[in-house]
Amino acid sequence: MPVLDASVVVDCIAPGIDSSSPAMRTMRRLAAERAEIVAPRLLLTECANALLTGVKRGKWSGAAADLAYGFLAKLPLRLADDAQHLDRAWELSRRYDNHPIYGMVYVAVAEAAHTTLITADATLRTRLTHLSWISGPDA
């Protein structure tokens, strides 16, 4: 029951993704294991925003983003309430060089669930390298 953050999920749903990317390998492995994927509700907003940003920057068309958004809506996720974890995320952000609280919400959710956080955010992984339950996507 790992927690996935938006950096991994966007790399799975974005138009033109590389099917051999670490994020896709991770998602295929989790699907094969029938693992329950946990994420804060924030994940949906972050992923949707990334898709819109891609349209604005000309990375993909609006139609391609619409299709990717449909994939996002169908992901089998167990969503955690962000508000329950915000205080802990704040503590973590302040402790670790004021890291953006968005990333720390995922850390707080994983910590509370006593599970692994999978993130493609190298800065977050470096800051929290002492936490063995935070890892990158499958290599």
PDB file of C-alpha atoms in Angstrom:
ATOM      1  CA  MET A   1       0.000   0.000   0.000  1.00  0.00           C
ATOM      2  CA  PRO A   2       2.513   2.639  -1.078  1.00  0.00           C
ATOM      3  CA  VAL A   3       1.895   6.356  -1.304  1.00  0.00           C
ATOM      4  CA  LEU A   4       2.625   7.770  -4.757  1.00  0.00           C
ATOM      5  CA  ASP A   5       3.177  11.468  -5.262  1.00  0.00           C
ATOM      6  CA  ALA A   6       2.256  13.614  -8.243  1.00  0.00           C
ATOM      7  CA  SER A   7       5.770  13.455  -9.690  1.00  0.00           C
ATOM      8  CA  VAL A   8       5.282   9.726 -10.295  1.00  0.00           C
ATOM      9  CA  VAL A   9       1.630   9.815 -11.342  1.00  0.00           C
ATOM     10  CA  VAL A  10       2.115  12.659 -13.844  1.00  0.00           C
ATOM     11  CA  ASP A  11       4.933  10.655 -15.415  1.00  0.00           C
ATOM     12  CA  CYS A  12       2.400   7.831 -15.900  1.00  0.00           C
ATOM     13  CA  ILE A  13      -0.545   9.775 -17.319  1.00  0.00           C
ATOM     14  CA  ALA A  14       1.034  12.647 -19.259  1.00  0.00           C
ATOM     15  CA  PRO A  15       0.594  12.568 -23.039  1.00  0.00           C
ATOM     16  CA  GLY A  16       3.518  11.043 -24.888  1.00  0.00           C
ATOM     17  CA  ILE A  17       4.899   9.177 -21.895  1.00  0.00           C
ATOM     18  CA  ASP A  18       7.706   6.693 -22.341  1.00  0.00           C
ATOM     19  CA  SER A  19       6.254   3.292 -21.507  1.00  0.00           C
ATOM     20  CA  SER A  20       9.667   2.180 -20.222  1.00  0.00           C
ATOM     21  CA  SER A  21      10.060   5.107 -17.814  1.00  0.00           C
ATOM     22  CA  PRO A  22      10.757   4.389 -14.138  1.00  0.00           C
ATOM     23  CA  ALA A  23       7.303   5.709 -13.222  1.00  0.00           C
ATOM     24  CA  MET A  24       5.601   3.374 -15.693  1.00  0.00           C
ATOM     25  CA  ARG A  25       7.675   0.416 -14.489  1.00  0.00           C
ATOM     26  CA  THR A  26       6.633   1.239 -10.939  1.00  0.00           C
ATOM     27  CA  MET A  27       2.967   1.499 -11.881  1.00  0.00           C
ATOM     28  CA  ARG A  28       3.059  -1.808 -13.775  1.00  0.00           C
ATOM     29  CA  ARG A  29       4.724  -3.521 -10.812  1.00  0.00           C
ATOM     30  CA  LEU A  30       2.144  -2.159  -8.389  1.00  0.00           C
ATOM     31  CA  ALA A  31      -0.673  -3.236 -10.699  1.00  0.00           C
ATOM     32  CA  ALA A  32       0.799  -6.754 -10.939  1.00  0.00           C
ATOM     33  CA  GLU A  33       1.012  -6.869  -7.143  1.00  0.00           C
ATOM     34  CA  ARG A  34      -2.544  -5.539  -6.932  1.00  0.00           C
ATOM     35  CA  ALA A  35      -1.193  -3.033  -4.462  1.00  0.00           C
ATOM     36  CA  GLU A  36      -3.566  -0.472  -3.056  1.00  0.00           C
ATOM     37  CA  ILE A  37      -2.204   2.968  -3.935  1.00  0.00           C
ATOM     38  CA  VAL A  38      -2.654   5.702  -1.369  1.00  0.00           C
ATOM     39  CA  ALA A  39      -2.349   9.438  -1.950  1.00  0.00           C
ATOM     40  CA  PRO A  40      -3.590  12.666  -0.440  1.00  0.00           C
ATOM     41  CA  ARG A  41      -6.471  14.311  -2.308  1.00  0.00           C
ATOM     42  CA  LEU A  42      -3.910  16.939  -3.266  1.00  0.00           C
ATOM     43  CA  LEU A  43      -2.602  14.467  -5.859  1.00  0.00           C
ATOM     44  CA  LEU A  44      -5.619  14.999  -8.105  1.00  0.00           C
ATOM     45  CA  THR A  45      -5.223  18.775  -8.082  1.00  0.00           C
ATOM     46  CA  GLU A  46      -1.471  18.648  -8.661  1.00  0.00           C
ATOM     47  CA  CYS A  47      -1.788  16.206 -11.561  1.00  0.00           C
ATOM     48  CA  ALA A  48      -4.636  18.140 -13.171  1.00  0.00           C
ATOM     49  CA  ASN A  49      -2.607  21.342 -12.879  1.00  0.00           C
ATOM     50  CA  ALA A  50       0.432  19.666 -14.468  1.00  0.00           C
ATOM     51  CA  LEU A  51      -1.724  18.580 -17.409  1.00  0.00           C
ATOM     52  CA  LEU A  52      -3.046  22.121 -17.895  1.00  0.00           C
ATOM     53  CA  THR A  53       0.456  23.544 -17.602  1.00  0.00           C
ATOM     54  CA  GLY A  54       1.567  21.183 -20.365  1.00  0.00           C
ATOM     55  CA  VAL A  55      -1.173  22.566 -22.612  1.00  0.00           C
ATOM     56  CA  LYS A  56      -0.192  26.172 -21.811  1.00  0.00           C
ATOM     57  CA  ARG A  57       3.461  25.449 -22.588  1.00  0.00           C
ATOM     58  CA  GLY A  58       2.630  23.691 -25.842  1.00  0.00           C
ATOM     59  CA  LYS A  59       3.885  20.280 -24.686  1.00  0.00           C
ATOM     60  CA  TRP A  60       0.615  18.601 -25.701  1.00  0.00           C
ATOM     61  CA  SER A  61      -2.806  19.477 -27.031  1.00  0.00           C
ATOM     62  CA  GLY A  62      -5.899  20.175 -25.004  1.00  0.00           C
ATOM     63  CA  ALA A  63      -7.464  16.992 -26.373  1.00  0.00           C
ATOM     64  CA  ALA A  64      -4.454  14.954 -25.229  1.00  0.00           C
ATOM     65  CA  ALA A  65      -4.680  16.564 -21.784  1.00  0.00           C
ATOM     66  CA  ASP A  66      -8.400  15.734 -21.641  1.00  0.00           C
ATOM     67  CA  LEU A  67      -7.606  12.090 -22.336  1.00  0.00           C
ATOM     68  CA  ALA A  68      -4.858  12.058 -19.690  1.00  0.00           C
ATOM     69  CA  TYR A  69      -7.238  13.663 -17.192  1.00  0.00           C
ATOM     70  CA  GLY A  70      -9.644  10.807 -17.891  1.00  0.00           C
ATOM     71  CA  PHE A  71      -6.872   8.331 -17.004  1.00  0.00           C
ATOM     72  CA  LEU A  72      -6.243  10.243 -13.783  1.00  0.00           C
ATOM     73  CA  ALA A  73      -9.907  10.081 -12.818  1.00  0.00           C
ATOM     74  CA  LYS A  74      -9.913   6.298 -13.308  1.00  0.00           C
ATOM     75  CA  LEU A  75      -6.814   5.481 -11.262  1.00  0.00           C
ATOM     76  CA  PRO A  76      -7.624   3.112  -8.399  1.00  0.00           C
ATOM     77  CA  LEU A  77      -6.522   5.329  -5.532  1.00  0.00           C
ATOM     78  CA  ARG A  78      -7.389   5.434  -1.865  1.00  0.00           C
ATOM     79  CA  LEU A  79      -7.372   9.154  -1.162  1.00  0.00           C
ATOM     80  CA  ALA A  80      -6.406  10.491   2.246  1.00  0.00           C
ATOM     81  CA  ASP A  81      -7.766  13.726   3.673  1.00  0.00           C
ATOM     82  CA  ASP A  82      -5.075  16.405   3.301  1.00  0.00           C
ATOM     83  CA  ALA A  83      -6.351  18.381   6.287  1.00  0.00           C
ATOM     84  CA  GLN A  84      -5.600  15.509   8.669  1.00  0.00           C
ATOM     85  CA  HIS A  85      -1.939  15.645   7.676  1.00  0.00           C
ATOM     86  CA  LEU A  86      -1.372  19.367   7.195  1.00  0.00           C
ATOM     87  CA  ASP A  87       0.046  20.076  10.666  1.00  0.00           C
ATOM     88  CA  ARG A  88       2.595  17.280  10.312  1.00  0.00           C
ATOM     89  CA  ALA A  89       3.439  18.405   6.778  1.00  0.00           C
ATOM     90  CA  TRP A  90       4.054  21.905   8.142  1.00  0.00           C
ATOM     91  CA  GLU A  91       6.393  20.542  10.832  1.00  0.00           C
ATOM     92  CA  LEU A  92       8.310  18.548   8.241  1.00  0.00           C
ATOM     93  CA  SER A  93       8.563  21.504   5.856  1.00  0.00           C
ATOM     94  CA  ARG A  94       9.930  23.743   8.593  1.00  0.00           C
ATOM     95  CA  ARG A  95      12.371  21.085   9.804  1.00  0.00           C
ATOM     96  CA  TYR A  96      13.718  20.297   6.354  1.00  0.00           C
ATOM     97  CA  ASP A  97      14.786  23.613   4.866  1.00  0.00           C
ATOM     98  CA  ASN A  98      11.253  24.888   4.256  1.00  0.00           C
ATOM     99  CA  HIS A  99      10.724  22.270   1.560  1.00  0.00           C
ATOM    100  CA  PRO A 100       7.447  22.954  -0.280  1.00  0.00           C
ATOM    101  CA  ILE A 101       4.566  21.741   1.819  1.00  0.00           C
ATOM    102  CA  TYR A 102       2.983  19.975  -1.164  1.00  0.00           C
ATOM    103  CA  GLY A 103       5.725  17.353  -1.064  1.00  0.00           C
ATOM    104  CA  MET A 104       5.606  17.071   2.696  1.00  0.00           C
ATOM    105  CA  VAL A 105       1.877  16.287   2.617  1.00  0.00           C
ATOM    106  CA  TYR A 106       2.779  13.059   0.799  1.00  0.00           C
ATOM    107  CA  VAL A 107       5.490  12.360   3.392  1.00  0.00           C
ATOM    108  CA  ALA A 108       3.022  12.916   6.232  1.00  0.00           C
ATOM    109  CA  VAL A 109       0.440  10.602   4.633  1.00  0.00           C
ATOM    110  CA  ALA A 110       3.035   7.841   4.162  1.00  0.00           C
ATOM    111  CA  GLU A 111       4.343   8.326   7.689  1.00  0.00           C
ATOM    112  CA  ALA A 112       0.847   8.065   9.183  1.00  0.00           C
ATOM    113  CA  ALA A 113       0.069   4.957   7.114  1.00  0.00           C
ATOM    114  CA  HIS A 114       3.426   3.359   8.025  1.00  0.00           C
ATOM    115  CA  THR A 115       4.132   2.721   4.373  1.00  0.00           C
ATOM    116  CA  THR A 116       6.508   3.592   1.557  1.00  0.00           C
ATOM    117  CA  LEU A 117       6.451   6.894  -0.315  1.00  0.00           C
ATOM    118  CA  ILE A 118       7.480   6.645  -3.953  1.00  0.00           C
ATOM    119  CA  THR A 119       8.536   9.990  -5.420  1.00  0.00           C
ATOM    120  CA  ALA A 120      10.453  11.154  -8.476  1.00  0.00           C
ATOM    121  CA  ASP A 121      11.296  14.377  -6.587  1.00  0.00           C
ATOM    122  CA  ALA A 122      15.071  14.028  -6.190  1.00  0.00           C
ATOM    123  CA  THR A 123      15.295  17.081  -3.928  1.00  0.00           C
ATOM    124  CA  LEU A 124      12.763  15.619  -1.516  1.00  0.00           C
ATOM    125  CA  ARG A 125      14.513  12.232  -1.516  1.00  0.00           C
ATOM    126  CA  THR A 126      17.880  13.903  -0.861  1.00  0.00           C
ATOM    127  CA  ARG A 127      16.510  15.964   2.018  1.00  0.00           C
ATOM    128  CA  LEU A 128      14.966  12.886   3.593  1.00  0.00           C
ATOM    129  CA  THR A 129      17.642  10.359   2.664  1.00  0.00           C
ATOM    130  CA  HIS A 130      17.743   9.140   6.273  1.00  0.00           C
ATOM    131  CA  LEU A 131      14.163   7.846   5.944  1.00  0.00           C
ATOM    132  CA  SER A 132      14.420   4.374   4.442  1.00  0.00           C
ATOM    133  CA  TRP A 133      10.728   4.283   3.529  1.00  0.00           C
ATOM    134  CA  ILE A 134      11.080   7.028   0.894  1.00  0.00           C
ATOM    135  CA  SER A 135      12.241   5.825  -2.505  1.00  0.00           C
ATOM    136  CA  GLY A 136      12.316   6.720  -6.152  1.00  0.00           C
ATOM    137  CA  PRO A 137      10.412   4.948  -8.900  1.00  0.00           C
ATOM    138  CA  ASP A 138      11.717   1.595 -10.135  1.00  0.00           C
ATOM    139  CA  ALA A 139      14.959   1.957 -12.072  1.00  0.00           C
TER     140      ALA A 139
END
